[in-house]
Short mmCIF file of C-alpha atoms in Angstrom, two decimals:
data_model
loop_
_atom_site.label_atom_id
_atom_site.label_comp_id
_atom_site.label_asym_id
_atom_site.label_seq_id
_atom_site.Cartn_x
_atom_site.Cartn_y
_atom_site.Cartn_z
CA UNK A 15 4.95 14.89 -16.63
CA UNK A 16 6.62 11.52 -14.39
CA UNK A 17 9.56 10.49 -15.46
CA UNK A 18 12.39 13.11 -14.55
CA UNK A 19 13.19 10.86 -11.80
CA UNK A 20 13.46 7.48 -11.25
CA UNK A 21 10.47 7.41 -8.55
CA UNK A 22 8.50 9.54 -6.19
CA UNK A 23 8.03 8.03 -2.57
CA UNK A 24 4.48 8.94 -1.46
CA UNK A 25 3.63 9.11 2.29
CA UNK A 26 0.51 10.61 3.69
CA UNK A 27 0.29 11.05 7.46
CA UNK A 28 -1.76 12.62 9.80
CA UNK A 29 -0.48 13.38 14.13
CA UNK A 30 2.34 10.83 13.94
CA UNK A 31 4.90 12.70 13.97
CA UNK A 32 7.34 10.27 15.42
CA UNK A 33 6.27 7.53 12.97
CA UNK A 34 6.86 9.46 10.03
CA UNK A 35 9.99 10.42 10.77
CA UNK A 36 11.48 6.86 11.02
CA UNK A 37 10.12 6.79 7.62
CA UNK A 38 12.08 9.80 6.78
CA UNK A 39 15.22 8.37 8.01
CA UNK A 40 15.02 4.95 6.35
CA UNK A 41 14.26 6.94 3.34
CA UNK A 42 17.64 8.59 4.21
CA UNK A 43 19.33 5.38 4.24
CA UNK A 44 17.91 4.33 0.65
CA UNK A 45 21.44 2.72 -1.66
CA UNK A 46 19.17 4.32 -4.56
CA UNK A 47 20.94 7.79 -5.17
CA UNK A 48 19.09 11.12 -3.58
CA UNK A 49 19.35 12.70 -7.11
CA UNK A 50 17.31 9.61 -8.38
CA UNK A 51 14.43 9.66 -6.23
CA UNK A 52 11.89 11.97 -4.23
CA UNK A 53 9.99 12.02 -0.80
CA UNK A 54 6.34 13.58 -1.26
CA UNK A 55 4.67 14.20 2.37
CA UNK A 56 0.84 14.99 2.39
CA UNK A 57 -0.35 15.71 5.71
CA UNK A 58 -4.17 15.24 6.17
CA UNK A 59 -4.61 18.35 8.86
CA UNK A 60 -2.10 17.07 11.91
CA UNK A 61 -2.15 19.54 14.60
CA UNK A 62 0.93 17.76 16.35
CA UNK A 63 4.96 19.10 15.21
CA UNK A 64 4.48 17.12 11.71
CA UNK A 65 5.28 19.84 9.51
CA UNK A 66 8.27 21.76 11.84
CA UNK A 67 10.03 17.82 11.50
CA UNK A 68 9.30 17.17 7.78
CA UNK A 69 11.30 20.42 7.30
CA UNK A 70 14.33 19.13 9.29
CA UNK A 71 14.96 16.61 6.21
CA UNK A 72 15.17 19.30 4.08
CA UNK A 73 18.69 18.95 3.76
CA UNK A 74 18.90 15.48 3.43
CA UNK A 75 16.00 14.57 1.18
CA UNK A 76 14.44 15.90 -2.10
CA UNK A 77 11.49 16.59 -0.45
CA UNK A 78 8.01 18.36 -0.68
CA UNK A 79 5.60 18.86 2.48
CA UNK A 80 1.76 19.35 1.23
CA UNK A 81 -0.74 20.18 3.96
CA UNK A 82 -4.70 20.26 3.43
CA UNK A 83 -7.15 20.79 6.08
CA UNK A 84 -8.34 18.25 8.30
CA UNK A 85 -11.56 16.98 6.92
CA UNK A 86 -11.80 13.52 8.09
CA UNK A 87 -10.46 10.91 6.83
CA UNK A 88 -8.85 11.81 3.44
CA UNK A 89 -6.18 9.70 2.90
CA UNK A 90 -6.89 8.94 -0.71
CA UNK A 91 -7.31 12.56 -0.94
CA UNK A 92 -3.49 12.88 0.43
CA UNK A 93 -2.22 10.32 -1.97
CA UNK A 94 -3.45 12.23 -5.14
CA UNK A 95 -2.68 15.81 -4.12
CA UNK A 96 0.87 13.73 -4.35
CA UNK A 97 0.89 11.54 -7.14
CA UNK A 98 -1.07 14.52 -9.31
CA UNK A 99 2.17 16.34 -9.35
CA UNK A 100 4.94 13.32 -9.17
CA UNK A 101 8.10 13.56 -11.04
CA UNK A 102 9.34 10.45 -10.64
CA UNK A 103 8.23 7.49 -13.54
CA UNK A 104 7.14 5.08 -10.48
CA UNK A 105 5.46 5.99 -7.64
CA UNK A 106 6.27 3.93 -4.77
CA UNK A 107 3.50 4.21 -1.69
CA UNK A 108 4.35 4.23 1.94
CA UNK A 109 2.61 5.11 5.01
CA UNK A 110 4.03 6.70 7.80
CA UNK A 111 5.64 4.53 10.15
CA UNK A 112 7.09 2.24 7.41
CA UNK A 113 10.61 1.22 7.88
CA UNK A 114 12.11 0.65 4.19
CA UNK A 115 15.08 -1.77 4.01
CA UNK A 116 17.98 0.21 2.32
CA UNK A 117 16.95 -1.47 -0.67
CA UNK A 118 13.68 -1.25 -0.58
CA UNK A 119 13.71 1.50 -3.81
CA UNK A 120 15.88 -0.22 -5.88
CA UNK A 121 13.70 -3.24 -5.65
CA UNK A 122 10.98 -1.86 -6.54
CA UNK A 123 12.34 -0.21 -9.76
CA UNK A 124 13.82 -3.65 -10.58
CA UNK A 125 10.36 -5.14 -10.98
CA UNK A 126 9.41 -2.58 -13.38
CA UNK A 127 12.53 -2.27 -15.34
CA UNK A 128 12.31 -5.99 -15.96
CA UNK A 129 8.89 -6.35 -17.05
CA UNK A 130 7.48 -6.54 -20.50
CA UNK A 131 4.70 -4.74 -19.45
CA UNK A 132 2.89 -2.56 -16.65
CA UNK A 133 3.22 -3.99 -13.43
CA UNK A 134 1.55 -3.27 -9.51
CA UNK A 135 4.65 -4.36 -7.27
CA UNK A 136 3.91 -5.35 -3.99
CA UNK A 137 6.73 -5.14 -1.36
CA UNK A 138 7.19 -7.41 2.01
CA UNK A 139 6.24 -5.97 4.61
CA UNK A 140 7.20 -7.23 8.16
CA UNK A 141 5.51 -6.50 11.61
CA UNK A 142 1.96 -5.70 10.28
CA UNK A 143 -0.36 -6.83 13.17
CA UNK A 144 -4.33 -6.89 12.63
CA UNK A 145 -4.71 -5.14 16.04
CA UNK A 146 -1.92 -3.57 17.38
CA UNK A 147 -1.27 -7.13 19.31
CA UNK A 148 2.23 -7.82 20.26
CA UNK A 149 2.89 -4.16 19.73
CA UNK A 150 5.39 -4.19 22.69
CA UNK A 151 7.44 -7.35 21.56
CA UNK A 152 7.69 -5.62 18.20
CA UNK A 153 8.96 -2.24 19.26
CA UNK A 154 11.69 -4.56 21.46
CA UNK A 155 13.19 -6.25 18.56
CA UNK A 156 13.07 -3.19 16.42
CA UNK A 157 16.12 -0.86 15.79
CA UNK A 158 14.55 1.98 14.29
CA UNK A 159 18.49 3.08 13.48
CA UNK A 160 18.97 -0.20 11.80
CA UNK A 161 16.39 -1.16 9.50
CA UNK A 162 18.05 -3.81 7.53
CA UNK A 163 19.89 -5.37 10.63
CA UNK A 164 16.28 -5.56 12.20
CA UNK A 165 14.69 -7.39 9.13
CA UNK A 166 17.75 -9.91 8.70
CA UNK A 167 16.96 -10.65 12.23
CA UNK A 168 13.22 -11.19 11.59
CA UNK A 169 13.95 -13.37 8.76
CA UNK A 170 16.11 -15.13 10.37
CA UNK A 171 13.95 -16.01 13.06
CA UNK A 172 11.02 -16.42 11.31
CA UNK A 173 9.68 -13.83 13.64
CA UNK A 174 6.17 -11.39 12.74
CA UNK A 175 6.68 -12.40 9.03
CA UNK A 176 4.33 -10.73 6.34
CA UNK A 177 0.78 -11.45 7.52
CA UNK A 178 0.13 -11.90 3.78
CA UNK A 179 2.53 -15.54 3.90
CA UNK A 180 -0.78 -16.99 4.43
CA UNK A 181 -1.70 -15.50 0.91
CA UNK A 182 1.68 -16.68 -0.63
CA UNK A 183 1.37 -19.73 1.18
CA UNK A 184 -1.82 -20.89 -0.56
CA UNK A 185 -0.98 -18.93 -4.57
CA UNK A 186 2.53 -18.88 -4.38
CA UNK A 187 4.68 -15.91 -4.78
CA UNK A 188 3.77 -15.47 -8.54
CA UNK A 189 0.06 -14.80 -8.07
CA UNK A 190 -0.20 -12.04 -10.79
CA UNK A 191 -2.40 -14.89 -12.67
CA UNK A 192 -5.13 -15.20 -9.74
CA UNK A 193 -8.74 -13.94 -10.93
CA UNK A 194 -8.40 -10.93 -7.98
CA UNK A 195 -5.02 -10.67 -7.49
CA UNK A 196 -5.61 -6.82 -6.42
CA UNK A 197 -6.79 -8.23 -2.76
CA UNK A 198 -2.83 -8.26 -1.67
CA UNK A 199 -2.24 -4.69 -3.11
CA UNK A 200 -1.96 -2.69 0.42
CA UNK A 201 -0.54 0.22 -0.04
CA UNK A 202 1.66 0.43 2.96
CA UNK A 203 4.14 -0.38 0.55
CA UNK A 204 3.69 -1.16 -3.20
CA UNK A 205 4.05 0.57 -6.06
CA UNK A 206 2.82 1.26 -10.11
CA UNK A 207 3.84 3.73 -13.13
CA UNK A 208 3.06 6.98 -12.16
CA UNK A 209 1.59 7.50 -15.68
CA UNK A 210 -0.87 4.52 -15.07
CA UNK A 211 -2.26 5.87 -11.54
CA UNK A 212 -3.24 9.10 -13.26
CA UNK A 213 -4.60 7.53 -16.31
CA UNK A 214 -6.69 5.22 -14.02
CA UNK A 215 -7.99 8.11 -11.95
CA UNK A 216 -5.45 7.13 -9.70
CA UNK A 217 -7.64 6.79 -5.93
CA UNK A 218 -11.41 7.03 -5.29
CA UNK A 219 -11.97 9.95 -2.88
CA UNK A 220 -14.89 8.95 -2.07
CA UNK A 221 -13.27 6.90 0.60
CA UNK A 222 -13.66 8.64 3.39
CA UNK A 223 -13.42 5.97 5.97
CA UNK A 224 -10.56 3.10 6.49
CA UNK A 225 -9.84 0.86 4.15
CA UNK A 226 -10.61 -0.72 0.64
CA UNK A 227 -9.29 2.55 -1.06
CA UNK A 228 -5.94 0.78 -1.77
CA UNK A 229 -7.81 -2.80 -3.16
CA UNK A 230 -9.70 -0.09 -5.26
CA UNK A 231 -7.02 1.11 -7.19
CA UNK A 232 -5.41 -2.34 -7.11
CA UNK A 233 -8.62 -3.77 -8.74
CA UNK A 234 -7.99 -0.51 -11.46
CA UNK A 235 -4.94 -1.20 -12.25
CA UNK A 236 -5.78 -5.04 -12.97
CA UNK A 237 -8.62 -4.15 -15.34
CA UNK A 238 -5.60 -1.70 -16.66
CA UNK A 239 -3.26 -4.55 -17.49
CA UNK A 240 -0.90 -4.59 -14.69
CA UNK A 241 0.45 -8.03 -13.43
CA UNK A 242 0.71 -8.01 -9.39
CA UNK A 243 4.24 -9.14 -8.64
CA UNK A 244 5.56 -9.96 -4.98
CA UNK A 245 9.42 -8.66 -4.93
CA UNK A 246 10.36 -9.56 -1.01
CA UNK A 247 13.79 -7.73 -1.27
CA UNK A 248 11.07 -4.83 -1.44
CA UNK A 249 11.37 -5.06 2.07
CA UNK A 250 9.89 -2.94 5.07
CA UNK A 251 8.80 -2.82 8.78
CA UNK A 252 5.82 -1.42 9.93
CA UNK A 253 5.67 -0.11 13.49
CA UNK A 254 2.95 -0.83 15.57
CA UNK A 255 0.56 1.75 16.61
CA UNK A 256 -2.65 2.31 18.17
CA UNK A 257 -5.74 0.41 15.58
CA UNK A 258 -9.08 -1.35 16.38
CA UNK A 259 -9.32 -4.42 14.00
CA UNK A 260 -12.90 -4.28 15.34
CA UNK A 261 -13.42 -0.41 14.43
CA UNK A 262 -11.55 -0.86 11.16
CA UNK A 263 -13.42 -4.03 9.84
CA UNK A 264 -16.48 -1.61 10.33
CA UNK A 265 -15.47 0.90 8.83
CA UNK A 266 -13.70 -1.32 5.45
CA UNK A 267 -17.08 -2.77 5.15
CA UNK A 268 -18.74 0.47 4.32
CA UNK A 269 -16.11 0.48 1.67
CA UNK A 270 -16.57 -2.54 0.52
CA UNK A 271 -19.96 -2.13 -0.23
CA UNK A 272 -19.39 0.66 -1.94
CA UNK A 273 -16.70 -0.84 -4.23
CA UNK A 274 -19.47 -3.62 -4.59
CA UNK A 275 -21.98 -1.22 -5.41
CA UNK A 276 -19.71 0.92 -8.26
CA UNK A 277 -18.31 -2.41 -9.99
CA UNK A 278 -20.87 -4.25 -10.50
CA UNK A 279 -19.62 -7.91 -11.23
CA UNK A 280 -20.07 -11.10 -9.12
CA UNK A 281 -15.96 -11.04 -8.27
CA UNK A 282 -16.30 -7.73 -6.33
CA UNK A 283 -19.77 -8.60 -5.00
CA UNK A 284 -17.82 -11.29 -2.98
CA UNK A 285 -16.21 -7.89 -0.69
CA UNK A 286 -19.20 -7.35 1.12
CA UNK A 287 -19.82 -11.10 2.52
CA UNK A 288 -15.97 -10.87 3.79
CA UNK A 289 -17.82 -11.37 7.55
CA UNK A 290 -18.88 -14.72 6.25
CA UNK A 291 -16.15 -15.76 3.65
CA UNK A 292 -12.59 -16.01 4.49
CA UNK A 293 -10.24 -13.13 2.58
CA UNK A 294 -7.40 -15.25 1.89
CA UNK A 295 -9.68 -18.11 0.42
CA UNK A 296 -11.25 -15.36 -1.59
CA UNK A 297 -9.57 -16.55 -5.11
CA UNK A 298 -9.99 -19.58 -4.63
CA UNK A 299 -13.90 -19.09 -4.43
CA UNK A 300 -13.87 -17.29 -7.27
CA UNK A 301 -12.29 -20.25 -9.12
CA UNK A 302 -14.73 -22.97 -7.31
CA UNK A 303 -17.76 -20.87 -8.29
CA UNK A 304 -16.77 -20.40 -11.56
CA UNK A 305 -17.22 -16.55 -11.65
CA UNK A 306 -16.37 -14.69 -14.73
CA UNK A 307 -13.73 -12.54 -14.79
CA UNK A 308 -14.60 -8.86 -14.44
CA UNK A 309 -13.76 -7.58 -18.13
CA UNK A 310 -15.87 -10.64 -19.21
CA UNK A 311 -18.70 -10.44 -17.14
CA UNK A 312 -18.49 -6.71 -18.25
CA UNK A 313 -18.23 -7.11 -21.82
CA UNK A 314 -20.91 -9.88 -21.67
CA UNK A 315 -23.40 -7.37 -19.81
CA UNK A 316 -22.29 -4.42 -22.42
CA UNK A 317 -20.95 -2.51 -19.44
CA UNK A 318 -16.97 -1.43 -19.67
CA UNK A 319 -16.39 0.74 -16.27
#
């Protein structure tokens, strides 16, 4: 059962071995005492040094290593081989190559331990490019020993801010109240109850391709009662590497159809015509077409998955 510990860091990762262990070190640099938390690797089949690194942080981490077989693309897979056997009462998600501020874990408790109920908390996260653009500018300005000197300086500046500021920029940072508040919930960093993932189902598996596996759960945990919460002392970096925005828009909207296809109700329906209807302007669609809200439209139709 969760709840020994404060919170279990998940981080699946597959042949970036230098990546995750940046991760590994900023996790090493967390204020949040190493008897209070733990660092849960799942690696989805790398064939590069991955697991002979993970096991250098033995020392310095409470740590597990889980390996399965490389079967494709299984990263929702990796996530629940994790979160199936977390100890910690929140689970806090992070992919590999995710630079955590040094109070990035105590942040993300404090959303939970002040809310009156469940809650999805989504951190900042700094440096996330679409398409690997500016990847060489990025790496410049970042000191992977320095995580928190790095993000003062980006704030600072004003310099490859959260792509999601056009999100906040439009709702505001309190957008828990938005008909489809789930779209922000990418889980390069974010977090819920552990107890709520697994009584959700915690990720579809059926993703097998990029993308739309974290929105999934996201949407999940909305129909479960969680309020979406921005905390931007949550605070991360992620470091470029190689992506095709092309390739993965391709692949999310397999995903999305599938989502559309499980769900059923006109909000969700809206994923598919992404190519045609701007993401961030999604909720406020929603609100100009006057679309039910899911648990309505469900309960209306006699449907309640």
């Amino acid at each position: 059962m969760a709840g020994s510990l404060k919170c279990s860091v998940v981080i699946p990762t597959y042949n970036r071995v230098e990546l995750l262990r940046h991760t590994l070190e900023s996790m090493v640099g967390q204020s949040l005492p190493k008897d209070q938390f733990e660092v849960l690797v799942v690696d989805d089949g790398s064939t590069d040094s991955t697991g002979e690194m993970v096991e250098t942080f033995r020392s310095r981490l409470n740590l597990r290593y889980f390996y399965q077989e490389d079967e494709g693309y299984r990263a929702a897979k990796a996530r629940n081989v994790a979160i199936a056997v977390a100890d910690g009462e929140v689970t806090v998600l992070i992919d590999s190559g995710v630079l955590a501020h040094s109070e990035c874990l105590r942040a993300h408790l404090d959303s939970h331990e002040k809310a009156e109920g469940p809650v999805a908390v989504v951190g900042y996260v700094y440096c996330f490019n679409l398409d690997n653009e500016d990847a060489a500018q990025i790496n410049q300005i970042i000191d992977f020993q320095d995580p928190d000197g790095t993000i003062a300086t980006l704030d600072e500046k004003g310099s490859w801010l959260d792509v999601r500021e056009i999100f906040y920029g439009m709702y505001g940072d309190d957008f828990g109240g938005l008909p489809a508040p789930w779209l922000n919930y990418w889980t390069c960093n974010v977090s819920a109850k552990t107890d709520q993932l697994r009584r959700i189902g915690m990720f579809d598996e059926e993703f097998k391709r990029w993308g739309g596996e974290d929105i999934d759960l996201g949407y999940r945990l909305h129909r479960d009662g969680a309020h979406f919460v921005l905390n931007r002392k949550a605070a991360a970096i992620h470091c470029p590497h190689e992506k095709s925005f092309d390739g993965n828009n391709e692949q999310a909207a397999s995903n999305y159809a599938y989502m559309a296809a499980k769900y059923r109700t006109p909000i969700v329906d809206l994923l598919p015509r992404i190519g045609e209807l701007n993401y961030w302007e999604l909720n406020n669609i929603i609100r100009e077409w006057n679309l039910p809200m899911c648990s309505d439209y469900l309960a209306a139709s006699g449907r309640e998955a």
